[in-house]
GROMACS .gro file of C-alpha atoms in nm:
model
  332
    1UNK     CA    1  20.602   2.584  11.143
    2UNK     CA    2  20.826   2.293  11.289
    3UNK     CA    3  20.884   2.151  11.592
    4UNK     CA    4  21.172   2.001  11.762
    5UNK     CA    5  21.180   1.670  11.819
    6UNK     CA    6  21.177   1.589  12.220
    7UNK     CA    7  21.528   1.553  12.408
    8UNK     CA    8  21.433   1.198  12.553
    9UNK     CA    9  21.729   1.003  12.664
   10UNK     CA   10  21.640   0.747  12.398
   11UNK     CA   11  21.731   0.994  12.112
   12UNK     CA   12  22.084   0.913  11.952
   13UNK     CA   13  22.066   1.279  11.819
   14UNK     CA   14  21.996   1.454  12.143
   15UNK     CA   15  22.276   1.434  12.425
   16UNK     CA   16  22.139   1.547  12.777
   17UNK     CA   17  22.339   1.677  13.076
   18UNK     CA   18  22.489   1.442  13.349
   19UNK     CA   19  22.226   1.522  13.663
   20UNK     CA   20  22.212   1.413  13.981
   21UNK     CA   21  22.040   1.069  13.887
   22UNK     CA   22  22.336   0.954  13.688
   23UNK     CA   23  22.482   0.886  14.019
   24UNK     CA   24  22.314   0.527  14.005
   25UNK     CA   25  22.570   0.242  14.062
   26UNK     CA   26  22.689   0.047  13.759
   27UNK     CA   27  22.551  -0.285  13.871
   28UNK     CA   28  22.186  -0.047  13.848
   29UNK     CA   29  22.317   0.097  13.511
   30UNK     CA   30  22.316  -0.240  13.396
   31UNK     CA   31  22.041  -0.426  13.509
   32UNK     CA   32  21.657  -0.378  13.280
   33UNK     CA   33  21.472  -0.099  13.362
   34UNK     CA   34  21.139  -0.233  13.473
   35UNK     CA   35  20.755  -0.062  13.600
   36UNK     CA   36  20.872  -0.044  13.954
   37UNK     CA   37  21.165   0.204  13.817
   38UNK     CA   38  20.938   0.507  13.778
   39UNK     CA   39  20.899   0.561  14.159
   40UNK     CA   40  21.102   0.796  14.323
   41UNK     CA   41  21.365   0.649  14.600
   42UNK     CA   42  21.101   0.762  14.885
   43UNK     CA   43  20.802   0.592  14.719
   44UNK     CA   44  20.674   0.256  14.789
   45UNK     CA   45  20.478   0.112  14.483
   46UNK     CA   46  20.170  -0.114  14.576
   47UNK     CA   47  19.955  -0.330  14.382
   48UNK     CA   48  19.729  -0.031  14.470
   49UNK     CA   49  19.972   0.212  14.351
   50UNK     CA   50  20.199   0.461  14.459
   51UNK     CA   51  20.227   0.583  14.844
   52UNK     CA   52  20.489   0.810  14.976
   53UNK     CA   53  20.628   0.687  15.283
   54UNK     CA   54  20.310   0.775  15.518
   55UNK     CA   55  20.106   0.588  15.335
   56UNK     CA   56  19.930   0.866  15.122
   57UNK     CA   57  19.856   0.727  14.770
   58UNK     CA   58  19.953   0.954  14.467
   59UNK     CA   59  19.763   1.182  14.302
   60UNK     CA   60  19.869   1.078  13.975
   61UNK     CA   61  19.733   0.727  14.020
   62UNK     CA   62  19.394   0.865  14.111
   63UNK     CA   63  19.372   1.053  13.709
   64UNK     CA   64  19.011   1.027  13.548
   65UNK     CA   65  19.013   0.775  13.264
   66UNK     CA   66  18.704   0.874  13.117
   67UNK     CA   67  18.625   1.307  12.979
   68UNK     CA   68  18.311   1.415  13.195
   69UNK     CA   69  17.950   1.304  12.985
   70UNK     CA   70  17.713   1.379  13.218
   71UNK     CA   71  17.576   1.748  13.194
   72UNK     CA   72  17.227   1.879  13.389
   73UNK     CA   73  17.219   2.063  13.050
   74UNK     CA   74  17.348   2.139  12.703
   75UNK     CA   75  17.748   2.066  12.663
   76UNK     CA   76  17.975   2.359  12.792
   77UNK     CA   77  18.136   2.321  12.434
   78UNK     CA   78  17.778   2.405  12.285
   79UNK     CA   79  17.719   2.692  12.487
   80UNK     CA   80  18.014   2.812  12.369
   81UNK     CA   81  18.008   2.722  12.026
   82UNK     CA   82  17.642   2.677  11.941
   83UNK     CA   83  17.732   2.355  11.662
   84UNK     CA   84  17.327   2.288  11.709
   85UNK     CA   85  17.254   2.634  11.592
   86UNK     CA   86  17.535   2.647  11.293
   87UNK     CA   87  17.478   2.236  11.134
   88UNK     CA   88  17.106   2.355  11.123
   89UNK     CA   89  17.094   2.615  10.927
   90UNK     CA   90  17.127   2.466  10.610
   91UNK     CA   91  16.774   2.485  10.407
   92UNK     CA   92  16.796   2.326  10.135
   93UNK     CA   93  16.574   2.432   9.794
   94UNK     CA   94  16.669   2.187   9.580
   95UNK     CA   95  16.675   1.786   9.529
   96UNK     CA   96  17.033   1.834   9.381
   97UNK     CA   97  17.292   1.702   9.651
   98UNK     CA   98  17.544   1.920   9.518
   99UNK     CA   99  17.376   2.206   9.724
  100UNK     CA  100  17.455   2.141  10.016
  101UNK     CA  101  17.806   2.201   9.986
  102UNK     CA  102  17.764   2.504   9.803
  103UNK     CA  103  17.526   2.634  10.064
  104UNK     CA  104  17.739   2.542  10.356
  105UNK     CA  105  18.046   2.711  10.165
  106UNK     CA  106  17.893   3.037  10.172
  107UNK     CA  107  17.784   2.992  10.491
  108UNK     CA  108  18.162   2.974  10.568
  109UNK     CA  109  18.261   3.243  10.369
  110UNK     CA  110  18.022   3.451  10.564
  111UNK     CA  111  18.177   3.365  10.893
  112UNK     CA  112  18.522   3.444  10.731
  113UNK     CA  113  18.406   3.786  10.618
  114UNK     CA  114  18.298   3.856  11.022
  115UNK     CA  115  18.646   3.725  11.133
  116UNK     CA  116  18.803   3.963  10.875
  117UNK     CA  117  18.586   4.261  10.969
  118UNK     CA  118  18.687   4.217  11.354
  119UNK     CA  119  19.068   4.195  11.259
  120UNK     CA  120  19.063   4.528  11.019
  121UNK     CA  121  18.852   4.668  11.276
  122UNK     CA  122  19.093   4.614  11.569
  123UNK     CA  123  19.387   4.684  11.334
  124UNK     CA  124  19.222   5.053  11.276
  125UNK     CA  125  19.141   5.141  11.638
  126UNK     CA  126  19.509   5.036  11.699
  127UNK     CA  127  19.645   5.294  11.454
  128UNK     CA  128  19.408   5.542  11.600
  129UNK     CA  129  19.587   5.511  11.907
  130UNK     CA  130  19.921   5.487  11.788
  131UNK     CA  131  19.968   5.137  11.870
  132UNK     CA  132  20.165   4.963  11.586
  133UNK     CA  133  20.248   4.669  11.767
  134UNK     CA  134  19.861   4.591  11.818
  135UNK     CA  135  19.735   4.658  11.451
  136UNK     CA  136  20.025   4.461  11.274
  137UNK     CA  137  19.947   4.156  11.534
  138UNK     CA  138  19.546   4.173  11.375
  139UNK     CA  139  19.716   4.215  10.995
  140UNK     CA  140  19.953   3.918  11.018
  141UNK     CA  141  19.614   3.765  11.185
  142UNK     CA  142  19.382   3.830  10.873
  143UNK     CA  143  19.637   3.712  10.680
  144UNK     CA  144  19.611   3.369  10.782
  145UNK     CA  145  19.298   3.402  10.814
  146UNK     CA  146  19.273   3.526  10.420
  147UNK     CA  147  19.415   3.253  10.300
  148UNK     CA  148  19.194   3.014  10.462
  149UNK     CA  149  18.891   3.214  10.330
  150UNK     CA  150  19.056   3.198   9.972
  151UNK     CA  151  19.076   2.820  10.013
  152UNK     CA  152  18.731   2.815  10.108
  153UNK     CA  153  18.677   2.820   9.673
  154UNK     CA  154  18.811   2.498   9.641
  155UNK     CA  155  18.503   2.273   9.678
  156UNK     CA  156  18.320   2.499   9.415
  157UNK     CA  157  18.628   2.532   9.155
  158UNK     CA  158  18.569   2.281   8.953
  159UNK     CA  159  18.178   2.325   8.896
  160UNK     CA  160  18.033   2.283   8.559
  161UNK     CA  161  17.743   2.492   8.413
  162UNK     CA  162  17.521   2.164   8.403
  163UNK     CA  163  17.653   2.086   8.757
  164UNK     CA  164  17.556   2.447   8.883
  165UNK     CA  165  17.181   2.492   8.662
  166UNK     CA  166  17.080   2.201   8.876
  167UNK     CA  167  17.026   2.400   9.167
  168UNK     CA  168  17.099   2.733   9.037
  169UNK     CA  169  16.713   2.881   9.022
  170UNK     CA  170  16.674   2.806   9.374
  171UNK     CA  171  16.894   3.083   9.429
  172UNK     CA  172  16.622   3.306   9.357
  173UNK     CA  173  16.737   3.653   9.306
  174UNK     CA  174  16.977   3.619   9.585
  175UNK     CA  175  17.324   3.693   9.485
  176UNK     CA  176  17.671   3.745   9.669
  177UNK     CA  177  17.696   4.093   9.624
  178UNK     CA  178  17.369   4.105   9.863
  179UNK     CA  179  17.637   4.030  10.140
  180UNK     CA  180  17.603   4.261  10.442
  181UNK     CA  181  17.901   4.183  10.628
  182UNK     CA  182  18.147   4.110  10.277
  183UNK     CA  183  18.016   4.515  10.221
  184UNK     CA  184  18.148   4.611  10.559
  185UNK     CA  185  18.464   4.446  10.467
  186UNK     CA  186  18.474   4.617  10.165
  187UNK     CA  187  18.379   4.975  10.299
  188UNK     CA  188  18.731   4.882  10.568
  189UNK     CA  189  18.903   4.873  10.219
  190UNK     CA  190  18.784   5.192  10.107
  191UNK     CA  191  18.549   5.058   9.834
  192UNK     CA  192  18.285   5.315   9.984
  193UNK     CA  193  17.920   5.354   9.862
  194UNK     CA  194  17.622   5.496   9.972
  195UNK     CA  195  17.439   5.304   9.707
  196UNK     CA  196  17.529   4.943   9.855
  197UNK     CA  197  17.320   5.057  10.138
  198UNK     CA  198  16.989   5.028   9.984
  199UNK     CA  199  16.928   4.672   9.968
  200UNK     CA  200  16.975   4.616  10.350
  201UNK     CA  201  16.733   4.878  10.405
  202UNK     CA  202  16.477   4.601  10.535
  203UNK     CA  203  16.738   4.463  10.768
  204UNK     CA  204  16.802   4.742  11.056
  205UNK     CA  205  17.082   4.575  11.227
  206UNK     CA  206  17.247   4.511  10.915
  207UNK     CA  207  17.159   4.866  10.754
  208UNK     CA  208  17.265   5.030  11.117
  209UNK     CA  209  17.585   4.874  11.096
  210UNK     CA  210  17.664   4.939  10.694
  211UNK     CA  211  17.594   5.305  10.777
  212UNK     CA  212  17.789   5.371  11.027
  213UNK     CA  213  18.100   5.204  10.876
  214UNK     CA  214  18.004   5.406  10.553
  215UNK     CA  215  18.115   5.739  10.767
  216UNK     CA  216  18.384   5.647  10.958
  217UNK     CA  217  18.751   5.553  10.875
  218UNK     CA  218  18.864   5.295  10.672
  219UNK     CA  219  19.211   5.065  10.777
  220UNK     CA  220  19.406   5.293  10.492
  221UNK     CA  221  19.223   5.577  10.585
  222UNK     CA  222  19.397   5.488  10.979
  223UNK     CA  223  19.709   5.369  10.834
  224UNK     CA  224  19.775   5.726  10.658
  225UNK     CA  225  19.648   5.935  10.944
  226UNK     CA  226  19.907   5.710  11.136
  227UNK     CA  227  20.208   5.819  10.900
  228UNK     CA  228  20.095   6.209  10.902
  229UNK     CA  229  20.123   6.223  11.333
  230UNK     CA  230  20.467   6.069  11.235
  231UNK     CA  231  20.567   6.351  11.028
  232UNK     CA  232  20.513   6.193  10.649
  233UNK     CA  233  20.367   6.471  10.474
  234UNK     CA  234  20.014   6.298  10.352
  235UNK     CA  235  19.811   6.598  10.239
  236UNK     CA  236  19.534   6.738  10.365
  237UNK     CA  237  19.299   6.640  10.085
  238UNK     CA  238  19.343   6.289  10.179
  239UNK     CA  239  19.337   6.355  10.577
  240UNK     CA  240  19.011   6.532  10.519
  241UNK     CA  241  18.838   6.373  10.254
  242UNK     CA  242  18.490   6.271  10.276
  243UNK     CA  243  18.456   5.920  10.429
  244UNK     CA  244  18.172   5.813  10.256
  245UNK     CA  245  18.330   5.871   9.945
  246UNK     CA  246  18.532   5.534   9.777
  247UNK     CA  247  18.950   5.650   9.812
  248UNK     CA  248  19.094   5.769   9.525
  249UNK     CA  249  19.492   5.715   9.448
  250UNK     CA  250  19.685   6.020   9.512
  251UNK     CA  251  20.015   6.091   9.397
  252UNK     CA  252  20.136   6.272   9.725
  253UNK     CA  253  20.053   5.959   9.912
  254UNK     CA  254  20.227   5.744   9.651
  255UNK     CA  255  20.547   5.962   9.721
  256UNK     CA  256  20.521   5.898  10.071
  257UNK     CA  257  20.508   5.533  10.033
  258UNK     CA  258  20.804   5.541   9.759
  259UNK     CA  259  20.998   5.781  10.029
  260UNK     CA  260  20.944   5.486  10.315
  261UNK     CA  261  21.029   5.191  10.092
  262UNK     CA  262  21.388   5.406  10.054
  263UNK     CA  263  21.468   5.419  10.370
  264UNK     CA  264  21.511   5.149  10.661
  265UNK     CA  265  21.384   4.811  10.528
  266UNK     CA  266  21.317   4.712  10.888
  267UNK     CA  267  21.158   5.022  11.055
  268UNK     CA  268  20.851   5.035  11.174
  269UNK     CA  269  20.672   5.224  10.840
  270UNK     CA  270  20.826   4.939  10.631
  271UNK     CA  271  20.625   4.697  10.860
  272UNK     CA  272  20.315   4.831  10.821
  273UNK     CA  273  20.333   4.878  10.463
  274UNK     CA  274  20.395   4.549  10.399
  275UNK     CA  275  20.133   4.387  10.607
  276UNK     CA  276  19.890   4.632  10.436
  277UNK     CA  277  20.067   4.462  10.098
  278UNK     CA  278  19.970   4.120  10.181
  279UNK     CA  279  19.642   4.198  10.277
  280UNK     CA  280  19.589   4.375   9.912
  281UNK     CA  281  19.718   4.061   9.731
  282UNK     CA  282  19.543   3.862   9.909
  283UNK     CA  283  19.183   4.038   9.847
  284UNK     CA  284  19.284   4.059   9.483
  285UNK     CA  285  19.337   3.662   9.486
  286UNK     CA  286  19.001   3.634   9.665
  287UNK     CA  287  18.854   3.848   9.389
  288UNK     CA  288  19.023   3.622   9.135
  289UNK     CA  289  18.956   3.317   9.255
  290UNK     CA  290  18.601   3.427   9.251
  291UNK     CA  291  18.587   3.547   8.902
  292UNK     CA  292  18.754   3.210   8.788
  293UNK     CA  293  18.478   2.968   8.959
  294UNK     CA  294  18.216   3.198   8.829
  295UNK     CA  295  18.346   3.232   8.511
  296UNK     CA  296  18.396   2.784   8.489
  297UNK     CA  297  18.048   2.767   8.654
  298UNK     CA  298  17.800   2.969   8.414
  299UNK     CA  299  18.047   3.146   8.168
  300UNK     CA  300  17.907   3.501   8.072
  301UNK     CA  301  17.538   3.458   8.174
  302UNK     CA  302  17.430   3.742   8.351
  303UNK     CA  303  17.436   3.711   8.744
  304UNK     CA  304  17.189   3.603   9.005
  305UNK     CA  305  17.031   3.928   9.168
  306UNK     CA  306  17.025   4.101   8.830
  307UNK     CA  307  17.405   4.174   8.806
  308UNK     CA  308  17.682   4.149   8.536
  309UNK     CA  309  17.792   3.795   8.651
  310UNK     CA  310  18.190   3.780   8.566
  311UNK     CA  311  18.167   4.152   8.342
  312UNK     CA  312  18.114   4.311   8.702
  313UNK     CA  313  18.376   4.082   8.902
  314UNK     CA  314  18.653   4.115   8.609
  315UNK     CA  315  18.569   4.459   8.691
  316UNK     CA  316  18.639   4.421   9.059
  317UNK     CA  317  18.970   4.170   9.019
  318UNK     CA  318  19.153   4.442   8.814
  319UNK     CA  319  19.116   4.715   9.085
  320UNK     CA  320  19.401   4.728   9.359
  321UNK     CA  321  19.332   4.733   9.694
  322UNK     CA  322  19.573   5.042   9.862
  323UNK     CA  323  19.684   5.137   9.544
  324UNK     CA  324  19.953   5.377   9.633
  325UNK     CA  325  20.128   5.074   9.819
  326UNK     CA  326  20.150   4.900   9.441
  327UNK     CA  327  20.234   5.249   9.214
  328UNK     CA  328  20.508   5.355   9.514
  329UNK     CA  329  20.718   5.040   9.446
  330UNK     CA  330  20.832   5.225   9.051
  331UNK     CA  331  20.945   5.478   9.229
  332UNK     CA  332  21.186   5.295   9.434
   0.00000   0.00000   0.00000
């Protein structure tokens, strides 16, 4: 994004219209232009400052110089962000100072992953109610907002195996796939399982949450209900599949993508199958980027929590996210 630079009269670029203050005589054209200048032809400046011409000082001479520091309590900025809470939470298990920042990284992540969740959220209760406008607002959000989660990699990318074993067992049996909220943001993709329930059985909120989004509609699921109440056939099979179920390409809702992309490259259908587009690619960069640190950090050694390590996320990387959106574009 760029900015225009501001029309100040000092600008040779810029040329401003005559107004009513260009009437000044030639002799005041000419002379320096000096503090006293700034005051308006009814105010009186003062050692003191400004005063109109009763004698009532200005209000922009009486500006604080100094933000407010004296609070009966905590800041208002803490109570609304809670910093004390979120630069605390880092426990360390390790002597390796290279923790920290992979610590605080996921910790980021994390927060990414509930930022996410709220956009795809709001973006699928928007195409509930028929509100386009609304849902592609929240998908050219998470976009941004993808990115910046994708860039959250960098400070890990380059870590070596020695580099990682140093703090690597006090991971414990922990492991990202243990992720409660990344799940929920996967179930909104329609990578549904019952399964990926069980190990947040011990955490009600958590295992609340994961179950309810398990049975409810994903953002495709929304997206193709969407086209159907605007006359696209999308079968029934699709309409009323079981939620809890992971989606499964179908080639009826590949031809109704391929018969969109044909037709008006700025309607409304277009729109919203593009901004479904960039989310996909940008998941499946997020998956790749993943598999690449992972894959520089320990190689093929199985996974922390007991899983494949890079066999499972090479796994995950090669899987689309809204596949008919990527299959519909041969038939165009």
């Amino acid at each position: 994004m760029s900015y225009d630079p501001l029309n100040t009269p000092n600008d040779p670029h810029t040329a401003s219209p005559v107004t009513a203050s260009d009437a000044a005589t030639a002799s005041d054209a000419a002379s320096p232009v000096t503090a006293s200048d700034t005051a308006t032809a009814s105010d009186t400046v003062t050692p003191a400052g400004r005063t109109d011409t009763a004698g009532t000082p200005d209000p922009r001479d009486n500006a604080p110089e100094a933000p407010h520091l004296d609070f009966a309590g905590s800041t208002p900025y803490e109570d609304y962000v809670h910093a004390d809470v979120l630069t605390h939470l880092q426990e360390l298990r390790s002597e390796d100072p290279g923790e920290m920042v992979f610590l605080v990284t996921t910790q980021v992540m994390e927060l990414w992953f509930t930022v996410l969740v709220h956009e795809w959220e709001t973006a699928a209760r928007a195409l509930r109610e028929d509100d386009l406008p609304r849902a592609l607002d929240a998908l050219r959000r998470s976009r941004r907002e993808l990115e910046a989660l994708n860039a959250s990699w960098l400070p890990l990318a380059g870590l070596t195996p020695a580099q990682f074993n140093s703090y690597r067992g006090a991971l414990g049996e922990g492991s990202g796939f243990q992720s409660a909220m990344y799940r929920r943001l996967e179930f909104l993709l329609g990578e549904k399982s019952a399964a990926m329930l069980v190990p947040h059985k011990g955490t009600a909120r958590a295992h609340a949450e994961l179950e309810k989004a398990l049975h409810e509609p994903g953002l495709y699921d929304e997206a193709l209900r969407f086209l159907a109440r605007r006359g696209h056939p999308v079968p029934p099979s699709v309409l009323d599949r079981d939620l809890s179920r992971r989606y499964e390409p179908s080639e009826e809702v590949e031809a109704v993508w391929a018969e969109i992309y044909q037709g008006d490259q700025r309607g409304e259908e277009v729109r919203l199958g593009e901004a479904l587009t960039d989310v996909g690619e940008l998941v499946w960069r997020w998956r790749n980027d993943h598999l690449t640190a992972t894959r520089r950090a320990m190689g093929s050694k199985q996974g922390t929590g007991g899983s494949a390590g890079v066999a499972w996320l090479e796994k995950r990387a090669a899987k689309s996210v809204f596949p008919e959106l990527w299959t519909a574009r041969g038939r165009v």
